[in-house]
């Protein structure tokens, strides 16, 4: 691959912008918002999708003119930027694998402990100045089914295991330590905690539907830290209202921000958080550092890491 002497880096920006550190002065940097992306794409050698929640790349890519040879997204998922034209191109796509795994796992552990120990109830009773003694659930000895066997799913399984939970991982294909899709219903039927951490693909779109919630135990709690569209949200709300499951916690949604009139806000037993599971103090600096390191590999002609299989929608090999 030919690397220009002073490549052009196009940043799909959002506040705060990325800190490019060692790249300052070495690259020609263009910054744009979603509205200006299509007009600048032909000038770029590299595209950094810093605003990883935007669908602007997916919408602008099919236009005329040259396209960047490499696209990096500052996120684990690539569903927001992928389109058929990008998938069919020679452009290399990389993601932010390595930044979010442990923070997401810690967040899931916090949700599991918080639900088991009824921390939302404790906060509410304190707000009401009401002394209400309750019994809570023991976490050690329970079972979890973690759907998604990539780095995030594996980190979740390890962290829950440290709490005494017995985890079962489900991935796209069965292998040592990982169950295949054929085992999913059997595993969620006996799980106390069902954790969705899979990438969004054609196969996983709304995989948690009315039938799947019906398979779960009445005492089960469902947690989604993957992608909003892994879940039929209407089916989940109905399952909670009808007490098919004991509760749920969602950090991701089909529409973000979650509209104020969404029935999910008031669904019984549902904890809502604003897509923050992986966002720990300093996470943007980590993302910027990761991109700079990847860029230096690319500029030196070395193979990139975190390369996404554009047909599957994730980094293979895990």
Tab-separated table of C-alpha atoms in Angstrom:
chain	number	residue	atom	x	y	z
A	1	UNK	CA	0.000	0.000	0.000
A	2	UNK	CA	1.395	3.409	-0.959
A	3	UNK	CA	1.632	5.776	2.021
A	4	UNK	CA	1.695	9.497	1.037
A	5	UNK	CA	4.534	11.630	2.430
A	6	UNK	CA	2.078	13.761	4.388
A	7	UNK	CA	-1.229	11.863	4.498
A	8	UNK	CA	-4.573	13.528	4.976
A	9	UNK	CA	-6.471	12.477	8.077
A	10	UNK	CA	-10.167	13.307	8.094
A	11	UNK	CA	-11.806	13.339	11.515
A	12	UNK	CA	-15.562	12.971	11.891
A	13	UNK	CA	-15.467	15.140	14.976
A	14	UNK	CA	-17.410	15.609	18.165
A	15	UNK	CA	-16.613	17.400	21.407
A	16	UNK	CA	-14.187	16.928	22.967
A	17	UNK	CA	-12.006	16.356	19.869
A	18	UNK	CA	-9.306	13.647	19.833
A	19	UNK	CA	-5.836	14.458	21.101
A	20	UNK	CA	-3.497	13.351	18.326
A	21	UNK	CA	-0.279	13.910	20.238
A	22	UNK	CA	2.708	12.679	18.228
A	23	UNK	CA	0.860	13.089	14.938
A	24	UNK	CA	0.779	16.880	15.247
A	25	UNK	CA	2.529	18.376	12.223
A	26	UNK	CA	3.060	14.979	10.603
A	27	UNK	CA	-0.352	14.728	8.996
A	28	UNK	CA	-2.744	17.082	7.291
A	29	UNK	CA	-5.809	17.042	9.529
A	30	UNK	CA	-9.282	17.930	8.278
A	31	UNK	CA	-12.161	18.068	10.711
A	32	UNK	CA	-15.815	17.857	9.811
A	33	UNK	CA	-19.252	17.263	11.186
A	34	UNK	CA	-21.773	14.924	9.604
A	35	UNK	CA	-22.988	17.557	7.123
A	36	UNK	CA	-19.539	18.112	5.637
A	37	UNK	CA	-18.334	14.515	5.545
A	38	UNK	CA	-19.426	13.597	2.021
A	39	UNK	CA	-17.655	16.591	0.491
A	40	UNK	CA	-14.337	15.836	2.204
A	41	UNK	CA	-14.182	12.034	1.897
A	42	UNK	CA	-12.426	12.129	-1.512
A	43	UNK	CA	-9.540	14.123	0.006
A	44	UNK	CA	-8.847	11.722	2.857
A	45	UNK	CA	-6.304	8.927	3.058
A	46	UNK	CA	-7.517	7.957	6.532
A	47	UNK	CA	-10.862	8.533	8.238
A	48	UNK	CA	-11.187	8.611	12.020
A	49	UNK	CA	-14.828	8.181	13.046
A	50	UNK	CA	-14.380	9.902	16.401
A	51	UNK	CA	-18.118	10.564	16.534
A	52	UNK	CA	-18.792	6.840	16.591
A	53	UNK	CA	-22.498	7.243	17.337
A	54	UNK	CA	-23.079	9.036	14.030
A	55	UNK	CA	-24.439	7.257	10.956
A	56	UNK	CA	-22.796	9.871	8.691
A	57	UNK	CA	-20.139	7.479	7.329
A	58	UNK	CA	-22.754	4.936	6.314
A	59	UNK	CA	-24.737	7.649	4.567
A	60	UNK	CA	-21.843	9.472	2.848
A	61	UNK	CA	-19.706	6.538	1.729
A	62	UNK	CA	-21.697	5.536	-1.395
A	63	UNK	CA	-20.959	8.888	-3.121
A	64	UNK	CA	-18.565	9.645	-5.985
A	65	UNK	CA	-14.803	10.043	-5.877
A	66	UNK	CA	-11.903	8.313	-4.094
A	67	UNK	CA	-12.377	6.920	-0.621
A	68	UNK	CA	-9.968	6.568	2.339
A	69	UNK	CA	-7.874	3.410	2.360
A	70	UNK	CA	-8.387	3.012	6.100
A	71	UNK	CA	-11.282	3.826	8.448
A	72	UNK	CA	-10.959	3.631	12.210
A	73	UNK	CA	-13.941	3.887	14.547
A	74	UNK	CA	-13.493	4.874	18.180
A	75	UNK	CA	-15.935	2.166	19.251
A	76	UNK	CA	-16.138	-1.591	19.588
A	77	UNK	CA	-19.124	-1.923	17.251
A	78	UNK	CA	-19.068	-0.991	13.566
A	79	UNK	CA	-22.777	-1.218	12.748
A	80	UNK	CA	-23.180	2.590	12.791
A	81	UNK	CA	-20.716	3.120	9.931
A	82	UNK	CA	-20.979	-0.043	7.828
A	83	UNK	CA	-22.820	-0.008	4.506
A	84	UNK	CA	-22.720	-2.430	1.531
A	85	UNK	CA	-20.381	-0.147	-0.440
A	86	UNK	CA	-17.860	0.051	2.407
A	87	UNK	CA	-18.124	-3.674	3.065
A	88	UNK	CA	-17.401	-4.432	-0.610
A	89	UNK	CA	-14.484	-1.980	-0.886
A	90	UNK	CA	-10.758	-2.529	-0.312
A	91	UNK	CA	-10.811	-0.070	2.578
A	92	UNK	CA	-9.511	-1.506	5.854
A	93	UNK	CA	-11.745	-0.948	8.901
A	94	UNK	CA	-10.411	-1.101	12.454
A	95	UNK	CA	-12.135	-0.671	15.814
A	96	UNK	CA	-11.335	0.203	19.423
A	97	UNK	CA	-10.947	-3.333	20.689
A	98	UNK	CA	-8.956	-3.309	23.926
A	99	UNK	CA	-10.342	-0.109	25.462
A	100	UNK	CA	-13.815	-1.048	26.672
A	101	UNK	CA	-13.631	-4.688	27.772
A	102	UNK	CA	-12.900	-4.406	31.489
A	103	UNK	CA	-14.935	-1.232	32.085
A	104	UNK	CA	-18.016	-2.897	30.548
A	105	UNK	CA	-17.395	-6.058	32.584
A	106	UNK	CA	-17.183	-4.000	35.785
A	107	UNK	CA	-20.407	-2.207	34.878
A	108	UNK	CA	-22.202	-5.517	34.327
A	109	UNK	CA	-20.919	-6.761	37.686
A	110	UNK	CA	-22.210	-3.560	39.298
A	111	UNK	CA	-25.633	-4.096	37.721
A	112	UNK	CA	-25.760	-7.721	38.854
A	113	UNK	CA	-24.789	-6.803	42.414
A	114	UNK	CA	-27.037	-3.741	42.446
A	115	UNK	CA	-30.089	-5.713	41.336
A	116	UNK	CA	-29.356	-8.664	43.611
A	117	UNK	CA	-28.925	-6.408	46.627
A	118	UNK	CA	-31.782	-4.068	45.655
A	119	UNK	CA	-29.672	-0.915	45.705
A	120	UNK	CA	-32.338	1.013	43.727
A	121	UNK	CA	-34.802	0.194	46.520
A	122	UNK	CA	-32.352	1.291	49.187
A	123	UNK	CA	-31.830	4.656	47.456
A	124	UNK	CA	-35.575	5.156	47.090
A	125	UNK	CA	-36.333	4.290	50.718
A	126	UNK	CA	-33.596	6.667	51.857
A	127	UNK	CA	-35.103	9.406	49.704
A	128	UNK	CA	-38.441	8.757	51.443
A	129	UNK	CA	-36.762	8.545	54.914
A	130	UNK	CA	-38.304	5.115	55.310
A	131	UNK	CA	-36.601	2.333	57.284
A	132	UNK	CA	-37.478	-0.796	55.266
A	133	UNK	CA	-35.639	-4.006	56.070
A	134	UNK	CA	-35.524	-6.545	53.223
A	135	UNK	CA	-33.831	-9.798	52.287
A	136	UNK	CA	-31.710	-9.748	49.139
A	137	UNK	CA	-30.404	-12.315	46.700
A	138	UNK	CA	-27.097	-14.125	47.006
A	139	UNK	CA	-24.947	-13.728	43.872
A	140	UNK	CA	-22.423	-16.509	44.513
A	141	UNK	CA	-23.803	-19.806	43.254
A	142	UNK	CA	-25.992	-18.271	40.551
A	143	UNK	CA	-25.640	-18.867	36.793
A	144	UNK	CA	-25.106	-16.418	33.952
A	145	UNK	CA	-25.465	-16.836	30.213
A	146	UNK	CA	-23.230	-14.316	28.417
A	147	UNK	CA	-24.232	-13.942	24.764
A	148	UNK	CA	-21.249	-12.727	22.779
A	149	UNK	CA	-17.896	-14.480	23.065
A	150	UNK	CA	-15.649	-11.615	21.946
A	151	UNK	CA	-13.281	-9.725	24.266
A	152	UNK	CA	-16.117	-7.921	26.060
A	153	UNK	CA	-18.119	-11.096	26.607
A	154	UNK	CA	-15.049	-12.941	27.873
A	155	UNK	CA	-14.206	-10.099	30.280
A	156	UNK	CA	-17.781	-10.173	31.606
A	157	UNK	CA	-17.568	-13.936	32.145
A	158	UNK	CA	-14.240	-13.635	34.006
A	159	UNK	CA	-15.514	-10.841	36.236
A	160	UNK	CA	-18.758	-12.609	37.110
A	161	UNK	CA	-16.835	-15.793	37.847
A	162	UNK	CA	-14.797	-13.850	40.415
A	163	UNK	CA	-18.095	-13.093	42.184
A	164	UNK	CA	-18.910	-16.799	42.393
A	165	UNK	CA	-21.257	-16.793	39.383
A	166	UNK	CA	-21.000	-19.724	36.970
A	167	UNK	CA	-20.889	-18.221	33.469
A	168	UNK	CA	-21.642	-19.860	30.119
A	169	UNK	CA	-20.423	-18.100	26.968
A	170	UNK	CA	-22.384	-18.280	23.707
A	171	UNK	CA	-20.749	-17.330	20.407
A	172	UNK	CA	-21.350	-17.542	16.681
A	173	UNK	CA	-19.685	-20.955	16.436
A	174	UNK	CA	-19.065	-23.533	19.197
A	175	UNK	CA	-15.502	-24.151	20.323
A	176	UNK	CA	-13.596	-24.940	23.488
A	177	UNK	CA	-15.166	-22.940	26.297
A	178	UNK	CA	-17.821	-21.407	24.031
A	179	UNK	CA	-21.293	-22.723	23.238
A	180	UNK	CA	-22.889	-22.271	19.837
A	181	UNK	CA	-26.291	-20.747	19.000
A	182	UNK	CA	-27.965	-24.171	19.234
A	183	UNK	CA	-27.356	-24.148	22.996
A	184	UNK	CA	-28.706	-20.650	23.624
A	185	UNK	CA	-32.286	-21.486	24.586
A	186	UNK	CA	-31.162	-24.280	26.915
A	187	UNK	CA	-28.686	-21.988	28.660
A	188	UNK	CA	-30.950	-18.972	29.090
A	189	UNK	CA	-33.701	-21.252	30.424
A	190	UNK	CA	-31.599	-22.010	33.501
A	191	UNK	CA	-29.686	-18.726	33.851
A	192	UNK	CA	-30.243	-16.265	36.675
A	193	UNK	CA	-28.517	-13.532	34.630
A	194	UNK	CA	-28.766	-13.255	30.834
A	195	UNK	CA	-26.165	-10.813	29.521
A	196	UNK	CA	-26.291	-9.551	25.920
A	197	UNK	CA	-22.842	-8.472	24.707
A	198	UNK	CA	-22.940	-9.552	21.070
A	199	UNK	CA	-22.200	-7.409	17.999
A	200	UNK	CA	-25.163	-6.308	15.907
A	201	UNK	CA	-25.394	-8.379	12.719
A	202	UNK	CA	-28.176	-9.814	10.580
A	203	UNK	CA	-28.076	-12.923	12.766
A	204	UNK	CA	-28.290	-11.078	16.077
A	205	UNK	CA	-30.861	-8.408	15.158
A	206	UNK	CA	-33.649	-8.638	17.761
A	207	UNK	CA	-32.490	-12.067	18.842
A	208	UNK	CA	-34.063	-11.368	22.242
A	209	UNK	CA	-37.735	-11.416	21.345
A	210	UNK	CA	-41.015	-12.573	22.877
A	211	UNK	CA	-40.096	-16.248	22.515
A	212	UNK	CA	-36.679	-15.817	24.141
A	213	UNK	CA	-38.067	-13.854	27.081
A	214	UNK	CA	-40.662	-16.597	27.466
A	215	UNK	CA	-37.900	-19.199	27.729
A	216	UNK	CA	-36.219	-17.414	30.658
A	217	UNK	CA	-36.934	-18.171	34.304
A	218	UNK	CA	-39.388	-15.894	36.157
A	219	UNK	CA	-36.484	-15.056	38.500
A	220	UNK	CA	-34.085	-14.146	35.666
A	221	UNK	CA	-32.649	-10.688	35.069
A	222	UNK	CA	-31.756	-9.558	31.542
A	223	UNK	CA	-28.876	-7.127	30.895
A	224	UNK	CA	-27.978	-5.552	27.541
A	225	UNK	CA	-24.585	-3.867	27.089
A	226	UNK	CA	-24.196	-4.855	23.426
A	227	UNK	CA	-26.395	-3.016	20.953
A	228	UNK	CA	-29.952	-1.782	21.342
A	229	UNK	CA	-31.229	-3.658	18.323
A	230	UNK	CA	-30.262	-7.001	19.837
A	231	UNK	CA	-33.555	-6.627	21.694
A	232	UNK	CA	-37.186	-6.319	20.706
A	233	UNK	CA	-37.815	-3.564	23.229
A	234	UNK	CA	-41.605	-3.895	23.066
A	235	UNK	CA	-41.299	-7.604	23.833
A	236	UNK	CA	-39.039	-6.832	26.795
A	237	UNK	CA	-41.433	-4.235	28.199
A	238	UNK	CA	-44.276	-6.729	27.874
A	239	UNK	CA	-42.244	-9.472	29.555
A	240	UNK	CA	-41.540	-7.157	32.500
A	241	UNK	CA	-45.165	-6.034	32.807
A	242	UNK	CA	-46.340	-9.650	32.747
A	243	UNK	CA	-43.594	-10.721	35.144
A	244	UNK	CA	-42.156	-13.292	32.770
A	245	UNK	CA	-38.760	-12.179	34.097
A	246	UNK	CA	-37.790	-10.502	37.357
A	247	UNK	CA	-36.037	-7.470	35.945
A	248	UNK	CA	-33.746	-5.969	33.329
A	249	UNK	CA	-31.016	-3.389	32.879
A	250	UNK	CA	-30.403	-1.670	29.546
A	251	UNK	CA	-27.383	0.482	28.746
A	252	UNK	CA	-28.047	0.555	24.978
A	253	UNK	CA	-31.207	1.250	23.008
A	254	UNK	CA	-32.540	1.117	19.473
A	255	UNK	CA	-32.964	4.914	19.556
A	256	UNK	CA	-30.420	6.984	21.467
A	257	UNK	CA	-30.908	9.192	23.377
A	258	UNK	CA	-33.929	7.263	24.637
A	259	UNK	CA	-36.979	9.462	23.868
A	260	UNK	CA	-38.627	10.994	26.907
A	261	UNK	CA	-41.950	9.399	25.939
A	262	UNK	CA	-40.511	5.871	25.640
A	263	UNK	CA	-42.460	3.338	27.741
A	264	UNK	CA	-39.124	1.828	28.776
A	265	UNK	CA	-38.589	4.647	31.300
A	266	UNK	CA	-41.478	3.355	33.369
A	267	UNK	CA	-41.279	-0.381	32.639
A	268	UNK	CA	-41.434	-2.246	35.976
A	269	UNK	CA	-38.119	-3.617	37.159
A	270	UNK	CA	-36.064	-1.919	34.425
A	271	UNK	CA	-32.884	0.068	35.056
A	272	UNK	CA	-32.040	2.558	32.308
A	273	UNK	CA	-28.532	3.963	31.810
A	274	UNK	CA	-27.383	6.230	28.941
A	275	UNK	CA	-24.871	4.049	27.023
A	276	UNK	CA	-22.125	4.580	29.597
A	277	UNK	CA	-20.966	1.087	30.532
A	278	UNK	CA	-17.549	1.455	28.896
A	279	UNK	CA	-16.994	5.137	29.612
A	280	UNK	CA	-14.595	5.431	32.526
A	281	UNK	CA	-12.524	8.468	33.507
A	282	UNK	CA	-9.884	9.026	30.794
A	283	UNK	CA	-11.510	6.782	28.187
A	284	UNK	CA	-11.287	9.384	25.420
A	285	UNK	CA	-7.566	9.780	26.020
A	286	UNK	CA	-7.190	6.004	25.736
A	287	UNK	CA	-9.052	6.051	22.434
A	288	UNK	CA	-6.848	8.847	21.120
A	289	UNK	CA	-3.665	7.056	22.182
A	290	UNK	CA	-4.869	3.850	20.564
A	291	UNK	CA	-5.523	5.595	17.261
A	292	UNK	CA	-2.096	7.289	17.273
A	293	UNK	CA	-0.423	3.920	17.822
A	294	UNK	CA	-2.445	2.357	15.014
A	295	UNK	CA	-1.628	5.284	12.726
A	296	UNK	CA	2.089	4.865	13.338
A	297	UNK	CA	1.831	1.188	12.411
A	298	UNK	CA	0.011	2.138	9.217
A	299	UNK	CA	2.490	4.915	8.325
A	300	UNK	CA	5.391	2.505	8.837
A	301	UNK	CA	3.808	-0.039	6.503
A	302	UNK	CA	3.221	-2.533	9.322
A	303	UNK	CA	0.026	-4.629	9.488
A	304	UNK	CA	-2.813	-3.034	11.383
A	305	UNK	CA	-4.387	-4.763	14.389
A	306	UNK	CA	-8.079	-4.720	15.331
A	307	UNK	CA	-8.993	-5.273	11.673
A	308	UNK	CA	-12.725	-5.851	11.303
A	309	UNK	CA	-14.134	-8.563	9.074
A	310	UNK	CA	-16.504	-6.278	7.193
A	311	UNK	CA	-18.843	-9.109	6.224
A	312	UNK	CA	-19.221	-10.368	9.802
A	313	UNK	CA	-19.103	-6.963	11.493
A	314	UNK	CA	-16.450	-7.661	14.111
A	315	UNK	CA	-12.775	-8.558	14.589
A	316	UNK	CA	-12.474	-12.318	13.923
A	317	UNK	CA	-10.322	-14.780	15.758
A	318	UNK	CA	-12.060	-14.726	19.131
